[in-house]
Amino acid sequence: MSKTRVEAFSDGVIAIIITIMVLELRVPHGTDLDALKPLVPILLTYLLSFVYVGIYWNNHHHMLHMTSRISGMILWANLHLLFWLSLVPFVTGWMGENHFAPLPTAVYGMVLLGAGLAYTILQATIISDQGERSALAAAVGADLKGKTSALLYASAIPLAFVSEWISDAIYVFVAILWFIPDRRIESRLKGE
Amino acid sequence: MSKTRVEAFSDGVIAIIITIMVLELRVPHGTDLDALKPLVPILLTYLLSFVYVGIYWNNHHHMLHMTSRISGMILWANLHLLFWLSLVPFVTGWMGENHFAPLPTAVYGMVLLGAGLAYTILQATIISDQGERSALAAAVGADLKGKTSALLYASAIPLAFVSEWISDAIYVFVAILWFIPDRRIESRLKGE
Amino acid sequence: MSKTRVEAFSDGVIAIIITIMVLELRVPHGTDLDALKPLVPILLTYLLSFVYVGIYWNNHHHMLHMTSRISGMILWANLHLLFWLSLVPFVTGWMGENHFAPLPTAVYGMVLLGAGLAYTILQATIISDQGERSALAAAVGADLKGKTSALLYASAIPLAFVSEWISDAIYVFVAILWFIPDRRIESRLKGE
Amino acid sequence: MSKTRVEAFSDGVIAIIITIMVLELRVPHGTDLDALKPLVPILLTYLLSFVYVGIYWNNHHHMLHMTSRISGMILWANLHLLFWLSLVPFVTGWMGENHFAPLPTAVYGMVLLGAGLAYTILQATIISDQGERSALAAAVGADLKGKTSALLYASAIPLAFVSEWISDAIYVFVAILWFIPDRRIESRLKGE
């Protein structure tokens, strides 16, 4: 079974997700600077979510590059990841419009955690299909970065009720952590 | 005539359908748990429709994989399927926002029935184009699963006026039935 | 210059156009049949426009199939066609929500005429690039069908102010005329 | 690392950007010419932005055509460009709905400047990856056109507060300047 359509479909869904988020930036009625002010937190959240979805796209790109074969299980694990990513525009809008209030900030973390776990499940499904000796298994290794991120998201959820700024700082920190495409895979590809 | 563009176009349309459904999850104005409550039935309907559209994408993927040649008739049968699928976001929103009221629940079943019949027509069009001895014809066989689903949708429509929960249970049951990609085709592909 | 990306980009734009039209079918607040009634003309217009966009996609598919080379002029002629097609959701919504009132019906015809002319320009651009002896030039011939459609659209625009039903009948008639993918090209492909 | 998915993803995002702009053309409630009048500036801005996004797509198409290899840096430089382009629908709607008022006109210029700089950064990233002797480096040369455009955008931002028409004229002028796909690259391709 070819992976071309899985890539094409995922590209389509991720492209739409990353683009419809901008629809939350509603055109203001005024034409002065005051009209733009309420949009600043929305723009910042949009930027954060854009980077997150971009990271997922980059890593997905790398992971499927190392995948030789698609099974029915992989198709569903992939759709599961896309489901969580499709909730990102909603939580982005909710957090942005409410100036990073505690509950929206916590729910944002839940969706990031869900997407992170879905990515890990997809990765494990591909590795279990390709064997522990596959290039992907070697490249992922103990997946410390994935586990650290999940822990950080999980701690950001309750911490949003202490102070939303702690959680926001965690989200920004994890984004920076992943900003660079997975070097483990990239260095492996170069060594090929 | 190549099938690449038919796949690409279908991927595009299905990717948009699966993603714009999430726009019905409108950002609430409040920031407490009460603000999220009315979204629960919308989220559940979204999840159900996401799984349905995912099933259609998976099966479409498998079916076109076994299709060697595209004719004008197949193009239109494919567009006919996409038309019914494009109505899914509308009925999803209507059913979700009205807490599974009888009429929206029945109309949801009509759209599922329409999509199911359109899929059967597309399948029959491809088989008639490729011949009864084609791999797809052998894989589909008597298509018991397709016929059962159509019967179940057709019964769910009037039953929504008895109790919408019966219909909802039928929709969930059919989704589970199809959850796994068409093993008939998949096992055939492995035997290749 | 490869035509893959031109096809992919056009597929993307047309897939989005055909799908966002359904957003005009707004979820009604009521849950009885009365709530659905105002949606009937919108659904009918959606169906008509879906068929039109489907026809354009099919013919575009056939035309590019016979195109070997993409020039800068062809890129812009293609974008020009996509521009007119992108106005279809707007005029579809306007005509549907106003129960086929005269002005929206006339403007609908203007957009169809614009798209038709843009298609003819794209076709002429490709033929002029490939030479009068190319397969496409032979397949298109005198393009009677294209010219007839343009004349019919042009007459439907003023006729909408006499009676909108005449114009609507013309739109349905032209759609039927084009429903079948361009046999001239298809028969030629079979003869290859 | 293959460039197919980078092209496919960029095509998807740009296709969505160019198409969702038309959603700002909201269906009017009236059915006479007066109902269309307020849409005229929105339609004009839409046309301008459509041409701009079309120019970016064309040039992106040409540039990636000359790119042999994709690195992690290039992926992010590409996403950075897509981020700026994704803001185009927002500023298009804001400028169009406010009849080209000074601040929206200036912000429109800022987004064009941002997209222009992002394009230059992407170009420089690709050239630095491929070496100064690559075909792309030769084709781009001193990039006078890119530098001129950036200067013109930068001057249009403050000039919007003198008279918005000056800025609008600059935007139209730069669009005309770029209307033709990059001849430097195209002529080079022909010479291959």
Short mmCIF file of N, CA and C in Angstrom, two decimals, chain A residues 1-2 4-5 8, chain B residues 1-12 57 59-72 74-75 78 82 122 126 129-130 135-136 185 189 192, chain C residues 4 7 11 57 61-62 65 189:
data_model
loop_
_atom_site.label_atom_id
_atom_site.label_comp_id
_atom_site.label_asym_id
_atom_site.label_seq_id
_atom_site.Cartn_x
_atom_site.Cartn_y
_atom_site.Cartn_z
N MET A 1 0.85 -1.19 0.00
CA MET A 1 0.00 0.00 0.00
C MET A 1 0.89 1.25 0.00
N SER A 2 0.60 2.14 -0.87
CA SER A 2 1.51 3.27 -1.03
C SER A 2 1.28 4.32 0.04
N THR A 4 1.90 7.57 -0.50
CA THR A 4 1.70 8.86 -1.15
C THR A 4 0.40 9.52 -0.71
N ARG A 5 -0.70 8.72 -0.74
CA ARG A 5 -1.98 9.33 -0.40
C ARG A 5 -2.08 9.67 1.07
N ALA A 8 -0.38 12.88 1.27
CA ALA A 8 -1.18 13.94 0.63
C ALA A 8 -2.37 14.33 1.51
N MET B 1 -6.21 7.51 -18.85
CA MET B 1 -6.37 8.66 -17.96
C MET B 1 -5.84 8.30 -16.57
N SER B 2 -5.01 9.15 -16.01
CA SER B 2 -4.35 8.78 -14.77
C SER B 2 -5.28 9.00 -13.59
N LYS B 3 -5.08 8.21 -12.53
CA LYS B 3 -5.92 8.33 -11.34
C LYS B 3 -5.32 9.25 -10.29
N THR B 4 -4.11 9.74 -10.55
CA THR B 4 -3.43 10.57 -9.55
C THR B 4 -4.27 11.79 -9.18
N ARG B 5 -4.79 12.49 -10.22
CA ARG B 5 -5.53 13.72 -9.91
C ARG B 5 -6.86 13.42 -9.25
N VAL B 6 -7.49 12.28 -9.60
CA VAL B 6 -8.75 11.92 -8.94
C VAL B 6 -8.50 11.69 -7.45
N GLU B 7 -7.40 11.00 -7.14
CA GLU B 7 -7.04 10.78 -5.74
C GLU B 7 -6.72 12.12 -5.07
N ALA B 8 -5.93 12.96 -5.74
CA ALA B 8 -5.52 14.23 -5.14
C ALA B 8 -6.73 15.11 -4.88
N PHE B 9 -7.65 15.17 -5.85
CA PHE B 9 -8.83 16.02 -5.69
C PHE B 9 -9.72 15.48 -4.57
N SER B 10 -9.92 14.15 -4.55
CA SER B 10 -10.74 13.55 -3.49
C SER B 10 -10.10 13.76 -2.13
N ASP B 11 -8.78 13.59 -2.07
CA ASP B 11 -8.07 13.84 -0.81
C ASP B 11 -8.31 15.27 -0.35
N GLY B 12 -8.22 16.21 -1.29
CA GLY B 12 -8.43 17.62 -0.95
C GLY B 12 -9.81 17.85 -0.39
N TRP B 57 -12.58 7.79 3.77
CA TRP B 57 -11.28 8.06 3.16
C TRP B 57 -10.48 6.77 3.05
N ASN B 59 -11.50 3.61 2.97
CA ASN B 59 -12.02 2.66 2.00
C ASN B 59 -11.84 3.16 0.57
N HIS B 60 -12.01 4.49 0.39
CA HIS B 60 -11.79 5.12 -0.91
C HIS B 60 -10.35 4.88 -1.37
N HIS B 61 -9.45 5.09 -0.42
CA HIS B 61 -8.03 4.84 -0.62
C HIS B 61 -7.79 3.40 -1.10
N HIS B 62 -8.39 2.43 -0.41
CA HIS B 62 -8.21 1.03 -0.78
C HIS B 62 -8.82 0.76 -2.15
N MET B 63 -10.03 1.29 -2.38
CA MET B 63 -10.75 0.99 -3.62
C MET B 63 -9.99 1.54 -4.82
N LEU B 64 -9.55 2.81 -4.72
CA LEU B 64 -8.84 3.39 -5.87
C LEU B 64 -7.49 2.71 -6.08
N HIS B 65 -6.94 2.17 -4.99
CA HIS B 65 -5.68 1.44 -5.12
C HIS B 65 -5.85 0.25 -6.06
N MET B 66 -7.06 -0.32 -6.09
CA MET B 66 -7.32 -1.49 -6.93
C MET B 66 -7.94 -1.09 -8.27
N THR B 67 -8.01 0.22 -8.53
CA THR B 67 -8.60 0.71 -9.77
C THR B 67 -7.47 1.05 -10.72
N SER B 68 -7.50 0.52 -11.92
CA SER B 68 -6.38 0.76 -12.82
C SER B 68 -6.65 1.92 -13.78
N ARG B 69 -7.94 2.26 -14.01
CA ARG B 69 -8.28 3.13 -15.11
C ARG B 69 -9.46 3.99 -14.68
N ILE B 70 -9.44 5.27 -15.07
CA ILE B 70 -10.53 6.19 -14.69
C ILE B 70 -11.31 6.56 -15.95
N SER B 71 -12.62 6.44 -15.92
CA SER B 71 -13.44 6.88 -17.05
C SER B 71 -14.26 8.10 -16.63
N GLY B 72 -14.93 8.71 -17.60
CA GLY B 72 -15.79 9.86 -17.30
C GLY B 72 -16.87 9.49 -16.30
N ILE B 74 -16.70 7.22 -13.95
CA ILE B 74 -16.11 7.07 -12.61
C ILE B 74 -15.88 8.44 -11.99
N LEU B 75 -15.43 9.41 -12.82
CA LEU B 75 -15.23 10.77 -12.31
C LEU B 75 -16.52 11.31 -11.68
N ASN B 78 -17.59 9.51 -8.54
CA ASN B 78 -16.75 9.96 -7.44
C ASN B 78 -17.22 11.33 -6.93
N LEU B 82 -18.57 12.56 -3.24
CA LEU B 82 -18.06 13.74 -2.54
C LEU B 82 -19.19 14.71 -2.20
N LEU B 122 -20.29 4.08 -6.90
CA LEU B 122 -18.92 4.27 -7.38
C LEU B 122 -18.22 2.91 -7.53
N ILE B 126 -16.84 1.27 -11.05
CA ILE B 126 -15.46 0.83 -11.27
C ILE B 126 -15.44 -0.63 -11.71
N ASP B 129 -16.50 -1.15 -15.13
CA ASP B 129 -15.49 -0.67 -16.08
C ASP B 129 -14.33 -1.67 -16.19
N GLN B 130 -14.02 -2.32 -15.09
CA GLN B 130 -12.83 -3.18 -15.06
C GLN B 130 -13.16 -4.65 -15.32
N ALA B 135 -9.69 -7.68 -9.71
CA ALA B 135 -9.34 -7.91 -8.31
C ALA B 135 -10.36 -7.24 -7.40
N LEU B 136 -10.84 -6.05 -7.78
CA LEU B 136 -11.79 -5.33 -6.93
C LEU B 136 -13.09 -6.11 -6.82
N ILE B 185 -10.06 -6.42 0.97
CA ILE B 185 -9.09 -5.87 0.01
C ILE B 185 -7.68 -6.02 0.56
N LEU B 189 -4.45 -7.81 -1.03
CA LEU B 189 -3.23 -7.10 -1.39
C LEU B 189 -2.01 -7.84 -0.85
N GLU B 192 -0.95 -10.73 -2.88
CA GLU B 192 -0.43 -10.42 -4.23
C GLU B 192 0.97 -10.95 -4.42
N THR C 4 2.87 19.15 -12.68
CA THR C 4 2.36 18.51 -11.47
C THR C 4 1.85 19.53 -10.46
N GLU C 7 -1.35 21.32 -11.52
CA GLU C 7 -2.50 20.45 -11.26
C GLU C 7 -2.82 20.40 -9.77
N ASP C 11 -6.17 21.70 -8.18
CA ASP C 11 -6.99 20.75 -7.43
C ASP C 11 -7.32 21.29 -6.05
N TRP C 57 -13.75 21.06 -13.10
CA TRP C 57 -12.64 20.22 -12.66
C TRP C 57 -12.40 19.10 -13.67
N HIS C 61 -9.07 18.80 -15.85
CA HIS C 61 -8.35 17.54 -15.75
C HIS C 61 -8.00 17.00 -17.15
N HIS C 62 -9.00 16.96 -18.03
CA HIS C 62 -8.78 16.45 -19.38
C HIS C 62 -7.81 17.36 -20.16
N HIS C 65 -4.30 17.14 -19.05
CA HIS C 65 -3.78 15.83 -19.43
C HIS C 65 -3.14 15.89 -20.83
N LEU C 189 -8.24 10.24 -26.70
CA LEU C 189 -7.33 9.52 -25.81
C LEU C 189 -7.43 8.02 -26.04
#
